[in-house]
GROMACS .gro file of C-alpha atoms in nm:
model
  222
    1UNK     CA    1 -14.237  -4.893   9.369
    2UNK     CA    2 -14.408  -4.878   9.706
    3UNK     CA    3 -14.684  -4.634   9.790
    4UNK     CA    4 -14.506  -4.515  10.102
    5UNK     CA    5 -14.209  -4.400   9.889
    6UNK     CA    6 -14.444  -4.169   9.699
    7UNK     CA    7 -14.626  -4.043  10.009
    8UNK     CA    8 -14.318  -4.039  10.237
    9UNK     CA    9 -14.492  -4.231  10.515
   10UNK     CA   10 -14.287  -4.447  10.749
   11UNK     CA   11 -14.417  -4.755  10.926
   12UNK     CA   12 -14.418  -4.594  11.270
   13UNK     CA   13 -14.627  -4.296  11.157
   14UNK     CA   14 -14.866  -4.528  10.974
   15UNK     CA   15 -14.918  -4.731  11.291
   16UNK     CA   16 -14.987  -4.414  11.489
   17UNK     CA   17 -15.245  -4.296  11.236
   18UNK     CA   18 -15.407  -4.639  11.216
   19UNK     CA   19 -15.435  -4.660  11.596
   20UNK     CA   20 -15.590  -4.312  11.606
   21UNK     CA   21 -15.849  -4.418  11.346
   22UNK     CA   22 -15.928  -4.734  11.542
   23UNK     CA   23 -15.977  -4.539  11.867
   24UNK     CA   24 -16.208  -4.291  11.693
   25UNK     CA   25 -16.407  -4.570  11.526
   26UNK     CA   26 -16.446  -4.744  11.861
   27UNK     CA   27 -16.575  -4.415  12.000
   28UNK     CA   28 -16.823  -4.390  11.711
   29UNK     CA   29 -16.961  -4.732  11.801
   30UNK     CA   30 -17.040  -4.607  12.151
   31UNK     CA   31 -17.191  -4.289  12.007
   32UNK     CA   32 -17.415  -4.503  11.787
   33UNK     CA   33 -17.517  -4.715  12.086
   34UNK     CA   34 -17.592  -4.402  12.289
   35UNK     CA   35 -17.807  -4.260  12.009
   36UNK     CA   36 -17.962  -4.601  11.938
   37UNK     CA   37 -17.853  -4.552  11.578
   38UNK     CA   38 -17.796  -4.890  11.416
   39UNK     CA   39 -17.645  -4.732  11.103
   40UNK     CA   40 -17.363  -4.565  11.297
   41UNK     CA   41 -17.291  -4.882  11.497
   42UNK     CA   42 -17.272  -5.109  11.193
   43UNK     CA   43 -17.075  -4.871  10.971
   44UNK     CA   44 -16.826  -4.792  11.247
   45UNK     CA   45 -16.790  -5.162  11.333
   46UNK     CA   46 -16.727  -5.255  10.970
   47UNK     CA   47 -16.481  -4.966  10.936
   48UNK     CA   48 -16.298  -5.082  11.249
   49UNK     CA   49 -16.273  -5.433  11.106
   50UNK     CA   50 -16.137  -5.302  10.776
   51UNK     CA   51 -15.854  -5.117  10.955
   52UNK     CA   52 -15.730  -5.457  11.075
   53UNK     CA   53 -15.761  -5.614  10.728
   54UNK     CA   54 -15.414  -5.511  10.595
   55UNK     CA   55 -15.238  -5.667  10.896
   56UNK     CA   56 -15.447  -5.984  10.855
   57UNK     CA   57 -15.361  -6.014  10.483
   58UNK     CA   58 -14.992  -5.960  10.551
   59UNK     CA   59 -14.973  -6.198  10.846
   60UNK     CA   60 -15.190  -6.485  10.721
   61UNK     CA   61 -15.156  -6.458  10.343
   62UNK     CA   62 -14.808  -6.302  10.308
   63UNK     CA   63 -14.945  -6.016  10.096
   64UNK     CA   64 -14.715  -5.714  10.144
   65UNK     CA   65 -14.896  -5.413  10.287
   66UNK     CA   66 -14.666  -5.115  10.315
   67UNK     CA   67 -14.753  -4.800  10.512
   68UNK     CA   68 -14.910  -4.611  10.222
   69UNK     CA   69 -15.126  -4.900  10.107
   70UNK     CA   70 -15.242  -4.970  10.463
   71UNK     CA   71 -15.345  -4.608  10.514
   72UNK     CA   72 -15.515  -4.602  10.174
   73UNK     CA   73 -15.745  -4.889  10.274
   74UNK     CA   74 -15.797  -4.774  10.633
   75UNK     CA   75 -15.874  -4.413  10.539
   76UNK     CA   76 -16.145  -4.520  10.292
   77UNK     CA   77 -16.326  -4.717  10.564
   78UNK     CA   78 -16.263  -4.451  10.829
   79UNK     CA   79 -16.403  -4.158  10.630
   80UNK     CA   80 -16.714  -4.357  10.535
   81UNK     CA   81 -16.785  -4.439  10.901
   82UNK     CA   82 -16.719  -4.082  11.017
   83UNK     CA   83 -16.954  -3.958  10.745
   84UNK     CA   84 -17.248  -4.134  10.910
   85UNK     CA   85 -17.206  -3.933  11.233
   86UNK     CA   86 -17.117  -3.566  11.182
   87UNK     CA   87 -17.000  -3.295  11.419
   88UNK     CA   88 -17.028  -3.346  11.799
   89UNK     CA   89 -17.367  -3.239  11.927
   90UNK     CA   90 -17.524  -3.254  11.582
   91UNK     CA   91 -17.774  -3.514  11.466
   92UNK     CA   92 -17.693  -3.435  11.102
   93UNK     CA   93 -17.432  -3.659  10.942
   94UNK     CA   94 -17.146  -3.537  10.726
   95UNK     CA   95 -17.310  -3.722  10.437
   96UNK     CA   96 -17.617  -3.499  10.476
   97UNK     CA   97 -17.445  -3.171  10.570
   98UNK     CA   98 -17.123  -3.168  10.365
   99UNK     CA   99 -17.200  -3.181   9.994
  100UNK     CA  100 -16.862  -3.324   9.887
  101UNK     CA  101 -16.829  -3.593  10.157
  102UNK     CA  102 -17.019  -3.858   9.962
  103UNK     CA  103 -16.815  -3.784   9.649
  104UNK     CA  104 -16.486  -3.812   9.840
  105UNK     CA  105 -16.571  -4.143  10.004
  106UNK     CA  106 -16.705  -4.294   9.682
  107UNK     CA  107 -16.391  -4.200   9.488
  108UNK     CA  108 -16.164  -4.329   9.765
  109UNK     CA  109 -16.355  -4.653   9.825
  110UNK     CA  110 -16.387  -4.725   9.453
  111UNK     CA  111 -16.011  -4.680   9.414
  112UNK     CA  112 -15.958  -4.953   9.673
  113UNK     CA  113 -16.201  -5.181   9.489
  114UNK     CA  114 -16.029  -5.102   9.159
  115UNK     CA  115 -15.689  -5.179   9.311
  116UNK     CA  116 -15.810  -5.517   9.438
  117UNK     CA  117 -15.954  -5.607   9.098
  118UNK     CA  118 -15.644  -5.492   8.913
  119UNK     CA  119 -15.402  -5.677   9.141
  120UNK     CA  120 -15.597  -6.004   9.113
  121UNK     CA  121 -15.634  -5.997   8.734
  122UNK     CA  122 -15.276  -5.881   8.676
  123UNK     CA  123 -15.144  -6.159   8.901
  124UNK     CA  124 -15.350  -6.417   8.709
  125UNK     CA  125 -15.217  -6.272   8.383
  126UNK     CA  126 -14.858  -6.318   8.502
  127UNK     CA  127 -14.935  -6.659   8.649
  128UNK     CA  128 -15.031  -6.830   8.324
  129UNK     CA  129 -14.952  -6.797   7.955
  130UNK     CA  130 -15.301  -6.922   7.870
  131UNK     CA  131 -15.440  -6.568   7.904
  132UNK     CA  132 -15.302  -6.230   7.805
  133UNK     CA  133 -15.439  -5.891   7.903
  134UNK     CA  134 -15.296  -5.600   7.703
  135UNK     CA  135 -15.222  -5.277   7.889
  136UNK     CA  136 -15.514  -5.095   7.723
  137UNK     CA  137 -15.748  -5.375   7.819
  138UNK     CA  138 -15.639  -5.344   8.183
  139UNK     CA  139 -15.735  -4.977   8.180
  140UNK     CA  140 -16.081  -5.060   8.043
  141UNK     CA  141 -16.114  -5.356   8.279
  142UNK     CA  142 -16.048  -5.142   8.586
  143UNK     CA  143 -16.317  -4.893   8.483
  144UNK     CA  144 -16.575  -5.164   8.400
  145UNK     CA  145 -16.495  -5.356   8.718
  146UNK     CA  146 -16.533  -5.057   8.947
  147UNK     CA  147 -16.850  -4.937   8.771
  148UNK     CA  148 -17.004  -5.284   8.796
  149UNK     CA  149 -16.924  -5.294   9.166
  150UNK     CA  150 -17.064  -4.940   9.199
  151UNK     CA  151 -17.394  -5.043   9.041
  152UNK     CA  152 -17.408  -5.347   9.269
  153UNK     CA  153 -17.349  -5.123   9.572
  154UNK     CA  154 -17.622  -4.879   9.465
  155UNK     CA  155 -17.867  -5.169   9.432
  156UNK     CA  156 -17.776  -5.278   9.786
  157UNK     CA  157 -17.831  -4.922   9.914
  158UNK     CA  158 -18.168  -4.904   9.739
  159UNK     CA  159 -18.278  -5.243   9.875
  160UNK     CA  160 -18.171  -5.167  10.233
  161UNK     CA  161 -18.337  -4.825  10.225
  162UNK     CA  162 -18.655  -4.981  10.085
  163UNK     CA  163 -18.665  -5.251  10.352
  164UNK     CA  164 -18.605  -4.991  10.625
  165UNK     CA  165 -18.891  -4.778  10.491
  166UNK     CA  166 -19.129  -5.076  10.485
  167UNK     CA  167 -19.038  -5.191  10.835
  168UNK     CA  168 -19.018  -4.842  10.985
  169UNK     CA  169 -18.662  -4.888  11.108
  170UNK     CA  170 -18.348  -4.683  11.053
  171UNK     CA  171 -18.149  -4.759  10.740
  172UNK     CA  172 -17.786  -4.868  10.764
  173UNK     CA  173 -17.723  -4.724  10.416
  174UNK     CA  174 -17.901  -4.426  10.266
  175UNK     CA  175 -18.022  -4.382   9.909
  176UNK     CA  176 -18.073  -4.015   9.812
  177UNK     CA  177 -18.228  -4.064   9.469
  178UNK     CA  178 -18.139  -4.116   9.105
  179UNK     CA  179 -17.932  -3.799   9.069
  180UNK     CA  180 -17.722  -3.902   9.368
  181UNK     CA  181 -17.679  -4.250   9.224
  182UNK     CA  182 -17.551  -4.114   8.893
  183UNK     CA  183 -17.307  -3.883   9.073
  184UNK     CA  184 -17.188  -4.175   9.284
  185UNK     CA  185 -17.109  -4.371   8.968
  186UNK     CA  186 -16.921  -4.072   8.824
  187UNK     CA  187 -16.698  -4.055   9.130
  188UNK     CA  188 -16.664  -4.434   9.129
  189UNK     CA  189 -16.524  -4.396   8.776
  190UNK     CA  190 -16.287  -4.123   8.896
  191UNK     CA  191 -16.152  -4.360   9.161
  192UNK     CA  192 -16.104  -4.626   8.894
  193UNK     CA  193 -15.919  -4.382   8.666
  194UNK     CA  194 -15.686  -4.283   8.949
  195UNK     CA  195 -15.587  -4.647   8.995
  196UNK     CA  196 -15.561  -4.711   8.621
  197UNK     CA  197 -15.330  -4.411   8.570
  198UNK     CA  198 -15.122  -4.396   8.888
  199UNK     CA  199 -15.207  -4.681   9.120
  200UNK     CA  200 -15.080  -4.976   8.920
  201UNK     CA  201 -14.716  -4.875   8.969
  202UNK     CA  202 -14.763  -4.902   9.346
  203UNK     CA  203 -14.925  -5.246   9.343
  204UNK     CA  204 -14.639  -5.449   9.197
  205UNK     CA  205 -14.554  -5.610   9.533
  206UNK     CA  206 -14.914  -5.716   9.588
  207UNK     CA  207 -14.935  -5.852   9.232
  208UNK     CA  208 -14.615  -6.051   9.288
  209UNK     CA  209 -14.744  -6.200   9.614
  210UNK     CA  210 -15.075  -6.301   9.456
  211UNK     CA  211 -14.895  -6.457   9.161
  212UNK     CA  212 -14.680  -6.659   9.402
  213UNK     CA  213 -14.994  -6.787   9.573
  214UNK     CA  214 -15.148  -6.883   9.237
  215UNK     CA  215 -14.825  -7.065   9.142
  216UNK     CA  216 -14.824  -7.245   9.477
  217UNK     CA  217 -15.183  -7.363   9.439
  218UNK     CA  218 -15.106  -7.508   9.096
  219UNK     CA  219 -14.801  -7.693   9.227
  220UNK     CA  220 -14.994  -7.830   9.526
  221UNK     CA  221 -15.278  -7.954   9.303
  222UNK     CA  222 -15.045  -8.167   9.090
   0.00000   0.00000   0.00000
């Protein structure tokens, strides 16, 4: 089952939405340059690059990226970048002014990370009989994988914020304290649960493509 079948998104509409996101992200880069805000520039630039990632994976690695899956990935990067800016004319970012923005982006981004981990492990499971991952284990794996990545990300945020404080420069990523970190991990887990419960049915094409690549590598190595 493809994600676009569930969301009723056709390829043309997905391309329109993706182009709109890319134009806005490009505009955010110029806003960051105008404000001399390195955080906005870097986050918008990374977000812009991520919006091109699905097309790159499909073209160069033959991994199927339907409309829904493409928007899923692009929206996660887009909302994170927009969150660093805020409303026009305001110096306060959405992350600082909208209490739920951080929770939304963490849940959405962690669901993308969980999907990537699930697809890779499931493809390896189907590729070889040497390993076997029961369905219940996959559920636990997705949660542990996304929480481990979440902890790693929080450490990066803490380190970057600490370096910025020591050097007196603006931080690309912001750490708001222990309470915020714990809430981030809670919403990371929510994103993982969403993938574990509903997302796996929409990743069968990606799993199949990854398995084919694993099979091809084994044949080429013999």
